[in-house]
Amino acid sequence: MNYPMPSDENGRLKALYELELLDTPMSPSSIALLALQ
């Protein structure tokens, strides 16, 4: 599958986490990521 790839690494990682959050429960790592924003 092809996902949009923002040029900045933070944007790419954020998109990947958001995709994961669509079908997985909130995990400590994802909560920490959201808290850093």
One Martini backbone bead per residue (centre of mass of N, CA, C, O) as a GRO file, in nm:
protein
   37
    1MET     BB    1   0.100   0.034   0.017
    2ASN     BB    2   0.024   0.384  -0.028
    3TYR     BB    3   0.148   0.661   0.142
    4PRO     BB    4   0.177   0.953   0.245
    5MET     BB    5   0.496   1.156   0.226
    6PRO     BB    6   0.624   1.354   0.417
    7SER     BB    7   0.923   1.522   0.430
    8ASP     BB    8   0.886   1.503   0.726
    9GLU     BB    9   0.929   1.283   0.980
   10ASN     BB   10   0.707   1.371   1.177
   11GLY     BB   11   0.474   1.353   0.977
   12ARG     BB   12   0.505   1.053   0.916
   13LEU     BB   13   0.472   0.942   1.203
   14LYS     BB   14   0.198   1.066   1.259
   15ALA     BB   15   0.048   0.916   1.035
   16LEU     BB   16   0.107   0.631   1.139
   17TYR     BB   17  -0.029   0.664   1.414
   18GLU     BB   18  -0.310   0.736   1.306
   19LEU     BB   19  -0.353   0.470   1.156
   20GLU     BB   20  -0.332   0.290   1.408
   21LEU     BB   21  -0.569   0.430   1.575
   22LEU     BB   22  -0.804   0.321   1.396
   23ASP     BB   23  -0.731  -0.013   1.500
   24THR     BB   24  -0.627   0.078   1.793
   25PRO     BB   25  -0.561   0.112   2.097
   26MET     BB   26  -0.450   0.296   2.336
   27SER     BB   27  -0.115   0.362   2.397
   28PRO     BB   28   0.145   0.478   2.568
   29SER     BB   29   0.298   0.575   2.312
   30SER     BB   30   0.061   0.738   2.184
   31ILE     BB   31   0.010   0.923   2.423
   32ALA     BB   32   0.291   1.048   2.423
   33LEU     BB   33   0.279   1.165   2.141
   34LEU     BB   34   0.034   1.352   2.191
   35ALA     BB   35   0.168   1.511   2.431
   36LEU     BB   36   0.401   1.643   2.244
   37GLN     BB   37   0.208   1.848   2.074
   0.00000   0.00000   0.00000
